[in-house]
Amino acid sequence: MTTPTYAAALEAALGISSTRESIQGIKSVVAREIEATDTSARIRDTGYFNHSYMPDFVLEWPDDEAAGQRFMYLKFSGDADYFARDVALVEDREPIVFSIGHHRNARAAQARLAAETGAVNTLLTDADGLATMIERRDRSPDVRIISTALTQDGRGFLDAENASLIADGFSQGIDAARSLAVEGTRHATDIVTARLRRRQSRLLNQFLQAVWVGSGGSIERFPGVRDLSGEIADSALEFLLSGDEIVDPEFWRRLGRHATLEQLTRLKIGRSTRNLQHFITHNIDVLWARAFHLQQTTDSPTEEPAALEWAIERKLLSLRSAGFSAYFDTSVEELRRKTSGARTRGISLAVLLERAAGTVVAELEITADRRSIVYRSDESIDITRDERLAALAASLGPDARVTRARIPVTRDRNLVCDFTAQIVAPRGPSKVPMSELLVCLPLLHELTSAETTELSVILESAAGKEAMTDHSTVRLPPPATGELAGGGQAAVGAGREDTWEDTGWELGRLPFDDGC
C-alpha cells in the first residue's frame, strides 16, 4: 500500500456501521502498516481498543532479545487538547501512540505534541507518517535501519513530513560517513540522538561510526557520540553485512581489525551475503579459530553456487561448496556439539600423497587391524617424498589407512589433521588465524579446479600473506641424515596408547582438545 492507500483504508474502516467490524478493520490496517514499517516486529493484539490504559498491541522482536516489548495505543485525535491529555495518561510506558483521524488546528497541535512526546520518549505517529517511512524504506535499503529503530525506540512526532526528513537525513548521513563529510554525518547523528531512545540511539551512532572508521576516518574526529572501546557493535556489523554490497577491500579490512569469529557467529544475517564474502576474505588472517570440521554434502549451497562461499549457519562460520561444508569455531568441544558426523577409517596413503602435493607433511599415523605405524621427521622434513614410506605402509597390509597427519605451517606452529573425525586444529590449546587452518582443507577433501582457484584467491587476499602455494609449504633446512631416507623415523605399535607421546598426540582421544 502507498501513503494515501493506508489512510484511505483506515477511513473506510472507520466508516463501517458495525462497531465490531469497524474495530477489526482499523486494527487490521494498522497492524499491516506496522509490519511493513518493521518486518522484524511481531505484533500481538491484546483485544482492547482505544482504552485509556490498556494497549491495543504489544510489539516484540523475537530475534533481538534486548529490544524487549513496546506497547502501542490507538487513539482518536479529533480534539487536540483531549488527545494530548489521553497521550499523557500512558506516557510513563514510553509507547507508540497511533493517531486515528486528523488533528484540529494541526500546525499548533503538532508542534505542541512533538515537544511533549519527545520529552517523555513516546512516539506519536499516524497512517501518513508510517506510510511515508515505508515508501522511503522500499526506495533505499539504508532506511530500513532507521525504520526499525523508530519502531523499537522512536520518540517525538512522526507525520509524513517528519518521516521524509528523518529517512532522507539518515540515508544521506550514511553516504556522508562513507565520504568522511563532517556536516552530513553530524546531521544524521543529530537525528539519531533526537529521535531515538537511548538503546537504538547508541546502536545507530555505533553504526555510523563503523562506516566512518571503515572509510578511513579516525574515531576522534567522528562527529557524533563516540564509542571509544575500539569494538564494532553486533548491530552495526549486521547492518553492514546485510546491506548493499561494498566492494572496497580497505573498508572491510579496517572493520575486521575490530571483529572476532565469536562475534560473527552471533549475527543474524541469513546464511550468506555478498558483504560477508568480502569481510571474511579480507580478514581471514586476523580472524582466529581453534579448529574446523569438514562435512561432506550433496546439497548445492545456492541456485548458482560459487565454487566456495562463506555463510553463517548453526551459529558457526562455514566455508561451503557443492560438495562440503567446513565449520569453524573457537572451541573444539562446541564444534563437536554443533556439528555431527560419523567417524571414518581414514584415507589411503595413495590418496594422501595425491592430495598433499606441494604440502609439507612432517608426521603420519597409519593404522590397520589394531596395528599402527607413526612415521615422522626430526626436523619437519616432508616425509611424503620418502620412498620408504610406501613400503612401511604396505607392511600393514592392503587395509592400511592414514588416520592423522601433522602439518607445519610456521617454524613453531603445527596443525593436526584427523582424517577419522574430519577435524583440523593446531597442536596444543592455541588458536590460529583461519588462513592457516585452511592449509589442510585440500587434505581432507579433493577440491575441484574451481575450488582450488578460489581457495588460492581467499588466501592471497589476506594482507601480508603469501599465495596459497606458499601457505601450503614451509621453507625448511636441508634434510638431516637419518636412519631412513629423508631423515624419517618410524615407531610401530599394536594399538598402544603411548605411540605418539613424543609428539603430544594421545591415541584414543583427539589430540587437539581445548585443554580446559
Short mmCIF file of C-alpha atoms in Angstrom, two decimals:
data_model
loop_
_atom_site.label_atom_id
_atom_site.label_comp_id
_atom_site.label_asym_id
_atom_site.label_seq_id
_atom_site.Cartn_x
_atom_site.Cartn_y
_atom_site.Cartn_z
CA MET A 1 0.00 0.00 0.00
CA THR A 2 1.03 3.63 -0.60
CA THR A 3 0.57 6.62 1.72
CA PRO A 4 -2.96 7.56 0.55
CA THR A 5 -3.93 3.87 0.42
CA TYR A 6 -3.29 3.26 4.13
CA ALA A 7 -5.09 6.46 5.07
CA ALA A 8 -7.99 5.60 2.77
CA ALA A 9 -8.20 2.06 4.17
CA LEU A 10 -8.31 3.49 7.68
CA GLU A 11 -11.07 5.94 6.72
CA ALA A 12 -13.02 3.09 5.14
CA ALA A 13 -12.73 1.01 8.31
CA LEU A 14 -13.91 3.96 10.39
CA GLY A 15 -16.98 4.20 8.19
CA ILE A 16 -18.16 0.60 8.77
CA SER A 17 -21.51 0.64 10.57
CA SER A 18 -20.82 -2.42 12.71
CA THR A 19 -18.68 -1.36 15.68
CA ARG A 20 -17.01 -4.76 15.98
CA GLU A 21 -16.21 -4.94 12.28
CA SER A 22 -15.01 -1.35 12.26
CA ILE A 23 -12.59 -2.00 15.12
CA GLN A 24 -11.32 -5.16 13.44
CA GLY A 25 -10.84 -3.24 10.20
CA ILE A 26 -8.93 -0.40 11.91
CA LYS A 27 -6.64 -2.76 13.80
CA SER A 28 -6.01 -4.83 10.65
CA VAL A 29 -4.89 -1.75 8.68
CA VAL A 30 -2.61 -0.53 11.48
CA ALA A 31 -1.08 -3.98 12.02
CA ARG A 32 -0.29 -4.32 8.30
CA GLU A 33 1.31 -0.89 8.30
CA ILE A 34 3.49 -1.70 11.32
CA GLU A 35 4.59 -4.97 9.70
CA ALA A 36 5.56 -3.09 6.54
CA THR A 37 7.47 -0.50 8.56
CA ASP A 38 9.43 -3.06 10.57
CA THR A 39 9.48 -6.61 9.21
CA SER A 40 11.32 -7.86 12.30
CA ALA A 41 8.49 -6.93 14.68
CA ARG A 42 5.93 -9.42 15.95
CA ILE A 43 2.55 -7.84 16.74
CA ARG A 44 0.24 -9.21 19.41
CA ASP A 45 -3.37 -7.95 19.57
CA THR A 46 -4.49 -7.52 23.19
CA GLY A 47 -8.22 -7.44 22.40
CA TYR A 48 -8.61 -3.88 23.72
CA PHE A 49 -9.42 -0.80 21.64
CA ASN A 50 -8.94 2.91 22.43
CA HIS A 51 -8.60 2.08 26.13
CA SER A 52 -7.21 4.69 28.48
CA TYR A 53 -4.53 2.40 29.98
CA MET A 54 -4.55 -0.97 28.17
CA PRO A 55 -2.61 -1.09 24.87
CA ASP A 56 -4.17 -2.23 21.61
CA PHE A 57 -0.99 -4.02 20.50
CA VAL A 58 2.19 -5.32 22.09
CA LEU A 59 5.21 -5.24 19.79
CA GLU A 60 8.05 -7.74 20.27
CA TRP A 61 11.26 -8.59 18.39
CA PRO A 62 11.97 -12.35 18.64
CA ASP A 63 15.39 -12.04 17.01
CA ASP A 64 16.53 -9.26 19.35
CA GLU A 65 16.14 -10.20 23.00
CA ALA A 66 17.47 -6.87 24.21
CA ALA A 67 14.68 -4.99 22.39
CA GLY A 68 12.07 -6.16 24.88
CA GLN A 69 8.44 -5.11 24.30
CA ARG A 70 6.74 -1.89 23.33
CA PHE A 71 3.09 -1.04 23.87
CA MET A 72 1.07 0.57 21.10
CA TYR A 73 -2.13 2.56 21.64
CA LEU A 74 -4.70 3.58 19.02
CA LYS A 75 -6.19 6.95 19.98
CA PHE A 76 -8.82 9.17 18.34
CA SER A 77 -7.34 12.59 17.70
CA GLY A 78 -10.18 14.90 16.72
CA ASP A 79 -9.68 17.37 19.57
CA ALA A 80 -6.04 18.29 20.14
CA ASP A 81 -6.37 19.11 23.84
CA TYR A 82 -8.28 15.92 24.61
CA PHE A 83 -5.81 13.90 22.58
CA ALA A 84 -2.86 15.43 24.46
CA ARG A 85 -4.43 14.51 27.80
CA ASP A 86 -5.09 10.97 26.55
CA VAL A 87 -1.45 10.58 25.47
CA ALA A 88 -0.27 11.88 28.85
CA LEU A 89 -2.09 9.02 30.60
CA VAL A 90 0.28 6.42 29.11
CA GLU A 91 3.48 8.44 28.66
CA ASP A 92 5.28 6.69 31.54
CA ARG A 93 5.27 3.48 29.43
CA GLU A 94 7.15 5.22 26.58
CA PRO A 95 4.77 3.68 24.00
CA ILE A 96 3.83 4.22 20.38
CA VAL A 97 0.60 6.20 20.05
CA PHE A 98 -1.12 5.88 16.68
CA SER A 99 -3.40 8.78 15.81
CA ILE A 100 -6.72 7.78 14.23
CA GLY A 101 -8.26 10.62 12.29
CA HIS A 102 -6.97 14.17 11.83
CA HIS A 103 -5.95 16.87 14.32
CA ARG A 104 -7.85 20.12 14.55
CA ASN A 105 -5.59 23.15 14.45
CA ALA A 106 -2.99 20.72 13.13
CA ARG A 107 0.05 23.01 12.94
CA ALA A 108 -0.13 24.22 16.54
CA ALA A 109 -1.10 20.79 17.82
CA GLN A 110 1.80 19.11 16.05
CA ALA A 111 4.37 21.50 17.49
CA ARG A 112 2.98 21.03 20.97
CA LEU A 113 2.70 17.26 20.72
CA ALA A 114 6.14 16.90 19.15
CA ALA A 115 7.75 18.66 22.12
CA GLU A 116 5.74 16.80 24.74
CA THR A 117 6.10 13.28 23.29
CA GLY A 118 9.80 13.72 22.59
CA ALA A 119 10.42 14.69 26.21
CA VAL A 120 8.74 11.53 27.55
CA ASN A 121 10.17 9.08 24.95
CA THR A 122 6.77 8.47 23.32
CA LEU A 123 6.42 8.06 19.56
CA LEU A 124 3.30 9.69 18.14
CA THR A 125 2.53 8.76 14.54
CA ASP A 126 -0.31 8.27 12.06
CA ALA A 127 -1.10 6.43 8.83
CA ASP A 128 0.64 9.02 6.65
CA GLY A 129 3.77 9.10 8.83
CA LEU A 130 4.33 5.33 8.77
CA ALA A 131 3.40 5.03 5.09
CA THR A 132 5.97 7.67 4.15
CA MET A 133 8.63 5.74 6.09
CA ILE A 134 7.57 2.57 4.25
CA GLU A 135 7.97 4.32 0.88
CA ARG A 136 11.44 5.55 1.83
CA ARG A 137 12.31 2.11 3.16
CA ASP A 138 11.34 0.45 -0.12
CA ARG A 139 13.31 3.04 -2.07
CA SER A 140 16.54 2.86 -0.03
CA PRO A 141 17.82 -0.18 1.91
CA ASP A 142 19.64 2.18 4.31
CA VAL A 143 16.29 3.49 5.57
CA ARG A 144 15.43 0.01 6.89
CA ILE A 145 17.88 0.67 9.72
CA ILE A 146 16.21 3.87 10.96
CA SER A 147 12.74 2.45 10.24
CA THR A 148 13.26 -0.50 12.59
CA ALA A 149 14.92 1.75 15.15
CA LEU A 150 11.92 4.09 15.20
CA THR A 151 9.52 1.22 15.83
CA GLN A 152 11.59 -0.02 18.77
CA ASP A 153 12.79 3.26 20.27
CA GLY A 154 11.35 6.19 18.31
CA ARG A 155 10.12 9.32 20.08
CA GLY A 156 8.52 12.61 19.12
CA PHE A 157 6.03 13.27 16.32
CA LEU A 158 6.25 11.24 13.11
CA ASP A 159 3.97 12.57 10.40
CA ALA A 160 4.63 12.38 6.63
CA GLU A 161 6.86 15.48 6.60
CA ASN A 162 8.96 14.38 9.56
CA ALA A 163 9.24 10.84 8.21
CA SER A 164 10.71 12.17 4.96
CA LEU A 165 13.19 14.41 6.80
CA ILE A 166 14.33 11.58 9.08
CA ALA A 167 14.64 8.97 6.32
CA ASP A 168 16.45 11.26 3.88
CA GLY A 169 18.71 12.76 6.54
CA PHE A 170 19.81 9.37 7.85
CA SER A 171 20.33 7.85 4.39
CA GLN A 172 22.34 10.86 3.26
CA GLY A 173 24.28 10.69 6.52
CA ILE A 174 25.46 7.17 5.71
CA ASP A 175 26.75 8.41 2.34
CA ALA A 176 28.39 11.33 4.14
CA ALA A 177 30.13 8.99 6.61
CA ARG A 178 31.45 6.92 3.70
CA SER A 179 32.98 10.05 2.19
CA LEU A 180 34.06 11.45 5.59
CA ALA A 181 31.84 14.52 5.13
CA VAL A 182 31.51 16.04 8.60
CA GLU A 183 28.32 18.10 8.24
CA GLY A 184 26.20 15.38 6.61
CA THR A 185 27.39 12.81 9.15
CA ARG A 186 26.71 15.19 12.04
CA HIS A 187 23.18 15.81 10.75
CA ALA A 188 22.50 12.05 10.79
CA THR A 189 23.88 11.66 14.32
CA ASP A 190 21.73 14.59 15.46
CA ILE A 191 18.65 12.86 14.04
CA VAL A 192 19.57 9.64 15.81
CA THR A 193 20.12 11.42 19.14
CA ALA A 194 16.95 13.49 18.96
CA ARG A 195 14.57 10.91 17.54
CA LEU A 196 15.52 7.69 19.35
CA ARG A 197 15.55 6.46 22.89
CA ARG A 198 18.89 5.51 24.40
CA ARG A 199 19.42 1.94 23.13
CA GLN A 200 18.78 2.49 19.42
CA SER A 201 20.42 5.91 19.59
CA ARG A 202 23.59 4.24 20.84
CA LEU A 203 23.42 1.42 18.27
CA LEU A 204 22.86 3.72 15.28
CA ASN A 205 25.64 6.05 16.43
CA GLN A 206 27.88 2.97 16.58
CA PHE A 207 26.76 2.04 13.08
CA LEU A 208 27.58 5.48 11.67
CA GLN A 209 30.91 5.41 13.49
CA ALA A 210 31.68 1.99 11.98
CA VAL A 211 31.01 3.36 8.48
CA TRP A 212 33.17 6.40 9.28
CA VAL A 213 36.09 4.31 10.60
CA GLY A 214 35.76 1.75 7.80
CA SER A 215 36.05 4.60 5.31
CA GLY A 216 39.33 5.71 6.84
CA GLY A 217 38.17 8.29 9.40
CA SER A 218 39.51 8.41 12.95
CA ILE A 219 37.23 7.79 15.93
CA GLU A 220 38.43 11.05 17.50
CA ARG A 221 37.06 13.07 14.56
CA PHE A 222 33.72 11.25 14.30
CA PRO A 223 31.01 13.96 14.57
CA GLY A 224 28.69 12.11 16.91
CA VAL A 225 28.58 10.22 20.19
CA ARG A 226 31.85 8.29 20.13
CA ASP A 227 32.34 4.70 21.22
CA LEU A 228 35.99 4.54 22.27
CA SER A 229 36.01 0.82 23.04
CA GLY A 230 37.52 0.08 19.63
CA GLU A 231 34.95 -2.67 19.07
CA ILE A 232 32.32 -2.74 16.37
CA ALA A 233 28.83 -3.38 17.73
CA ASP A 234 26.99 -6.52 16.63
CA SER A 235 24.12 -4.44 15.27
CA ALA A 236 26.45 -2.22 13.27
CA LEU A 237 28.20 -5.22 11.73
CA GLU A 238 24.83 -6.87 10.99
CA PHE A 239 23.63 -3.74 9.19
CA LEU A 240 26.77 -3.56 7.08
CA LEU A 241 26.95 -7.25 6.20
CA SER A 242 23.25 -7.30 5.27
CA GLY A 243 23.22 -4.06 3.29
CA ASP A 244 24.12 -3.02 -0.21
CA GLU A 245 27.35 -4.53 -1.50
CA ILE A 246 30.54 -2.63 -0.63
CA VAL A 247 33.48 -3.83 -2.71
CA ASP A 248 36.22 -1.70 -1.12
CA PRO A 249 38.77 -4.13 0.43
CA GLU A 250 40.23 -1.46 2.72
CA PHE A 251 36.79 -0.70 4.15
CA TRP A 252 36.35 -4.31 5.25
CA ARG A 253 39.92 -4.66 6.48
CA ARG A 254 39.58 -1.61 8.74
CA LEU A 255 36.38 -3.01 10.24
CA GLY A 256 37.76 -6.54 10.51
CA ARG A 257 40.56 -5.44 12.82
CA HIS A 258 37.89 -4.83 15.48
CA ALA A 259 35.83 -8.04 14.97
CA THR A 260 36.17 -11.65 16.10
CA LEU A 261 34.95 -15.06 14.96
CA GLU A 262 32.83 -15.31 18.11
CA GLN A 263 31.07 -12.09 17.14
CA LEU A 264 30.36 -13.25 13.61
CA THR A 265 28.62 -16.38 14.87
CA ARG A 266 26.23 -14.21 16.94
CA LEU A 267 25.00 -12.28 13.94
CA LYS A 268 21.60 -12.81 12.35
CA ILE A 269 22.17 -12.01 8.69
CA GLY A 270 20.84 -15.07 6.91
CA ARG A 271 23.17 -17.72 5.63
CA SER A 272 25.24 -15.77 3.13
CA THR A 273 25.60 -12.25 1.73
CA ARG A 274 27.98 -10.60 -0.71
CA ASN A 275 29.37 -8.36 2.02
CA LEU A 276 30.04 -11.39 4.21
CA GLN A 277 32.22 -12.80 1.41
CA HIS A 278 34.21 -9.56 1.27
CA PHE A 279 34.51 -9.28 5.04
CA ILE A 280 35.86 -12.81 5.61
CA THR A 281 38.11 -12.85 2.56
CA HIS A 282 39.82 -9.61 3.55
CA ASN A 283 40.17 -10.52 7.24
CA ILE A 284 40.96 -14.21 7.15
CA ASP A 285 44.44 -13.55 8.54
CA VAL A 286 43.12 -11.82 11.69
CA LEU A 287 40.07 -13.99 12.46
CA TRP A 288 41.37 -16.63 14.85
CA ALA A 289 39.82 -20.07 15.27
CA ARG A 290 40.50 -23.24 17.24
CA ALA A 291 39.51 -25.77 14.59
CA PHE A 292 37.33 -26.60 11.62
CA HIS A 293 35.21 -29.67 10.98
CA LEU A 294 34.59 -30.77 7.41
CA GLN A 295 31.35 -32.47 6.44
CA GLN A 296 30.57 -33.95 3.08
CA THR A 297 27.34 -32.79 1.44
CA THR A 298 25.48 -33.28 -1.79
CA ASP A 299 23.38 -30.13 -1.43
CA SER A 300 24.20 -27.13 -3.57
CA PRO A 301 24.53 -24.03 -1.33
CA THR A 302 22.86 -21.68 -3.83
CA GLU A 303 20.95 -21.95 -7.08
CA GLU A 304 24.07 -20.88 -8.95
CA PRO A 305 26.78 -21.63 -6.39
CA ALA A 306 30.22 -20.15 -6.39
CA ALA A 307 32.97 -22.72 -6.03
CA LEU A 308 33.43 -21.59 -2.43
CA GLU A 309 31.12 -19.44 -0.31
CA TRP A 310 31.16 -18.16 3.27
CA ALA A 311 27.99 -18.48 5.32
CA ILE A 312 26.76 -18.34 8.92
CA GLU A 313 24.76 -21.41 9.90
CA ARG A 314 24.31 -23.47 13.07
CA LYS A 315 25.81 -20.45 14.87
CA LEU A 316 29.07 -21.26 13.12
CA LEU A 317 31.01 -19.69 10.29
CA SER A 318 31.25 -22.10 7.37
CA LEU A 319 33.03 -22.31 4.06
CA ARG A 320 30.72 -24.16 1.69
CA SER A 321 30.80 -25.68 -1.74
CA ALA A 322 28.54 -28.07 -3.62
CA GLY A 323 30.42 -31.00 -2.05
CA PHE A 324 31.28 -30.00 1.52
CA SER A 325 30.92 -27.54 4.38
CA ALA A 326 33.85 -26.63 6.64
CA TYR A 327 32.65 -25.28 10.00
CA PHE A 328 34.96 -23.03 12.06
CA ASP A 329 34.80 -22.38 15.79
CA THR A 330 36.92 -21.16 18.68
CA SER A 331 36.24 -24.29 20.75
CA VAL A 332 36.64 -27.91 19.70
CA GLU A 333 34.00 -29.01 22.17
CA GLU A 334 31.48 -26.51 20.82
CA LEU A 335 32.37 -27.53 17.29
CA ARG A 336 31.61 -31.17 18.09
CA ARG A 337 28.34 -30.20 19.78
CA LYS A 338 27.07 -28.03 16.92
CA THR A 339 28.07 -30.39 14.12
CA SER A 340 27.68 -34.11 13.62
CA GLY A 341 29.25 -36.78 11.53
CA ALA A 342 30.27 -40.41 11.72
CA ARG A 343 33.92 -41.26 12.20
CA THR A 344 35.74 -42.85 9.29
CA ARG A 345 38.69 -45.23 9.00
CA GLY A 346 40.84 -42.54 7.44
CA ILE A 347 42.22 -42.36 3.90
CA SER A 348 44.67 -44.48 1.94
CA LEU A 349 48.28 -43.42 1.70
CA ALA A 350 47.95 -43.10 -2.08
CA VAL A 351 45.08 -40.62 -1.69
CA LEU A 352 47.01 -38.63 0.89
CA LEU A 353 50.10 -38.43 -1.31
CA GLU A 354 47.97 -37.23 -4.22
CA ARG A 355 46.23 -34.54 -2.16
CA ALA A 356 49.39 -33.45 -0.37
CA ALA A 357 51.25 -32.40 -3.50
CA GLY A 358 53.03 -29.18 -2.57
CA THR A 359 52.19 -29.50 1.14
CA VAL A 360 54.79 -30.39 3.77
CA VAL A 361 53.69 -33.37 5.89
CA ALA A 362 56.02 -33.89 8.87
CA GLU A 363 54.31 -36.79 10.64
CA LEU A 364 51.81 -39.54 9.86
CA GLU A 365 49.90 -42.17 11.74
CA ILE A 366 48.94 -45.22 9.64
CA THR A 367 46.76 -47.96 11.13
CA ALA A 368 45.31 -51.32 10.15
CA ASP A 369 43.84 -54.16 12.14
CA ARG A 370 44.78 -52.68 15.53
CA ARG A 371 48.35 -52.09 14.41
CA SER A 372 49.87 -48.71 13.75
CA ILE A 373 52.95 -47.01 12.38
CA VAL A 374 53.90 -43.50 13.40
CA TYR A 375 56.35 -42.03 10.89
CA ARG A 376 57.94 -38.65 11.46
CA SER A 377 60.91 -36.47 10.66
CA ASP A 378 63.08 -34.96 13.38
CA GLU A 379 63.26 -31.63 11.58
CA SER A 380 59.81 -31.47 9.97
CA ILE A 381 61.12 -32.62 6.61
CA ASP A 382 58.42 -33.53 4.09
CA ILE A 383 58.11 -37.28 4.60
CA THR A 384 55.75 -37.71 1.63
CA ARG A 385 58.85 -37.62 -0.58
CA ASP A 386 60.41 -40.55 1.29
CA GLU A 387 60.34 -43.63 -0.92
CA ARG A 388 60.45 -45.94 2.10
CA LEU A 389 57.14 -44.62 3.43
CA ALA A 390 55.11 -46.68 0.97
CA ALA A 391 56.98 -49.83 1.95
CA LEU A 392 56.30 -49.20 5.63
CA ALA A 393 52.61 -48.64 4.94
CA ALA A 394 52.47 -51.79 2.84
CA SER A 395 53.75 -53.79 5.81
CA LEU A 396 50.38 -53.17 7.46
CA GLY A 397 48.51 -54.75 4.56
CA PRO A 398 46.01 -53.52 1.97
CA ASP A 399 43.59 -52.15 4.58
CA ALA A 400 46.09 -49.65 5.95
CA ARG A 401 44.72 -46.13 6.35
CA VAL A 402 46.25 -42.80 7.26
CA THR A 403 44.38 -41.60 10.34
CA ARG A 404 46.33 -38.46 11.29
CA ALA A 405 48.91 -36.11 9.87
CA ARG A 406 50.95 -33.22 11.26
CA ILE A 407 51.44 -30.20 9.02
CA PRO A 408 53.97 -27.50 9.96
CA VAL A 409 52.65 -24.05 8.97
CA THR A 410 55.37 -21.99 10.67
CA ARG A 411 58.60 -22.95 12.41
CA ASP A 412 56.86 -23.09 15.78
CA ARG A 413 53.28 -23.97 14.84
CA ASN A 414 51.84 -27.25 13.60
CA LEU A 415 48.37 -28.38 12.56
CA VAL A 416 46.91 -31.83 13.17
CA CYS A 417 44.61 -33.32 10.55
CA ASP A 418 42.42 -36.05 11.99
CA PHE A 419 41.09 -37.95 8.97
CA THR A 420 38.82 -40.14 11.12
CA ALA A 421 36.98 -37.18 12.69
CA GLN A 422 37.48 -34.80 9.74
CA ILE A 423 38.73 -32.13 12.14
CA VAL A 424 41.76 -29.87 11.82
CA ALA A 425 43.27 -27.99 14.77
CA PRO A 426 46.67 -26.82 15.97
CA ARG A 427 48.66 -28.93 18.41
CA GLY A 428 48.00 -27.76 21.93
CA PRO A 429 45.21 -25.46 23.13
CA SER A 430 46.04 -22.44 20.98
CA LYS A 431 44.05 -20.62 18.31
CA VAL A 432 45.43 -19.72 14.90
CA PRO A 433 44.39 -17.48 12.01
CA MET A 434 41.77 -19.13 9.84
CA SER A 435 44.08 -18.72 6.86
CA GLU A 436 46.47 -21.23 8.48
CA LEU A 437 43.73 -23.78 9.16
CA LEU A 438 42.66 -23.66 5.51
CA VAL A 439 46.04 -25.09 4.51
CA CYS A 440 44.65 -28.52 5.41
CA LEU A 441 41.38 -28.22 3.51
CA PRO A 442 42.79 -29.91 0.35
CA LEU A 443 43.99 -32.83 2.51
CA LEU A 444 40.52 -33.58 3.89
CA HIS A 445 38.63 -33.16 0.62
CA GLU A 446 39.58 -33.42 -3.04
CA LEU A 447 38.93 -29.96 -4.44
CA THR A 448 37.80 -29.21 -7.95
CA SER A 449 39.95 -26.92 -10.08
CA ALA A 450 37.49 -24.06 -9.48
CA GLU A 451 37.57 -24.63 -5.72
CA THR A 452 41.37 -24.74 -5.74
CA THR A 453 41.46 -21.44 -7.62
CA GLU A 454 39.04 -19.75 -5.22
CA LEU A 455 40.89 -21.05 -2.19
CA SER A 456 44.06 -19.53 -3.62
CA VAL A 457 42.25 -16.19 -4.07
CA ILE A 458 40.96 -16.31 -0.48
CA LEU A 459 44.41 -16.93 0.94
CA GLU A 460 46.14 -14.46 -1.34
CA SER A 461 43.66 -11.74 -0.30
CA ALA A 462 44.82 -11.86 3.31
CA ALA A 463 47.05 -8.86 3.89
CA GLY A 464 50.68 -9.70 4.48
CA LYS A 465 50.15 -13.32 3.48
CA GLU A 466 51.73 -15.20 0.64
CA ALA A 467 50.00 -17.09 -2.14
CA MET A 468 48.35 -20.42 -1.44
CA THR A 469 51.36 -22.41 -2.57
CA ASP A 470 53.47 -20.57 -0.02
CA HIS A 471 50.84 -21.12 2.67
CA SER A 472 50.92 -24.83 1.95
CA THR A 473 54.66 -25.22 2.24
CA VAL A 474 57.26 -24.25 4.80
CA ARG A 475 60.81 -23.40 3.88
CA LEU A 476 62.91 -25.75 5.98
CA PRO A 477 66.62 -26.52 6.38
CA PRO A 478 68.17 -29.27 4.25
CA PRO A 479 67.33 -32.85 5.32
CA ALA A 480 69.43 -34.24 8.13
CA THR A 481 70.99 -37.66 7.88
CA GLY A 482 68.76 -40.30 9.50
CA GLU A 483 68.09 -43.99 9.60
CA LEU A 484 65.61 -43.71 6.74
CA ALA A 485 65.75 -41.75 3.55
CA GLY A 486 64.80 -38.14 4.22
CA GLY A 487 65.63 -38.46 7.90
CA GLY A 488 62.35 -40.09 8.80
CA GLN A 489 61.84 -42.34 11.82
CA ALA A 490 59.20 -44.95 12.38
CA ALA A 491 57.60 -46.30 15.53
CA VAL A 492 55.43 -49.40 15.28
CA GLY A 493 52.82 -50.44 17.82
CA ALA A 494 49.86 -52.75 18.25
CA GLY A 495 47.16 -50.37 19.36
CA ARG A 496 49.44 -48.87 22.04
CA GLU A 497 48.29 -45.55 23.51
CA ASP A 498 51.82 -44.26 24.10
CA THR A 499 52.92 -44.39 20.46
CA TRP A 500 52.60 -40.64 19.90
CA GLU A 501 53.70 -39.36 23.30
CA ASP A 502 56.78 -37.68 21.87
CA THR A 503 54.65 -35.58 19.55
CA GLY A 504 51.97 -34.67 22.06
CA TRP A 505 49.32 -36.90 20.46
CA GLU A 506 47.47 -39.33 22.65
CA LEU A 507 45.73 -42.18 20.85
CA GLY A 508 42.20 -42.99 21.83
CA ARG A 509 41.21 -39.31 22.02
CA LEU A 510 41.52 -36.32 19.73
CA PRO A 511 44.98 -34.78 20.03
CA PHE A 512 43.68 -31.23 19.98
CA ASP A 513 41.25 -30.95 22.87
CA ASP A 514 40.80 -27.45 24.24
CA GLY A 515 42.84 -28.25 27.31
CA CYS A 516 40.31 -26.72 29.65
#
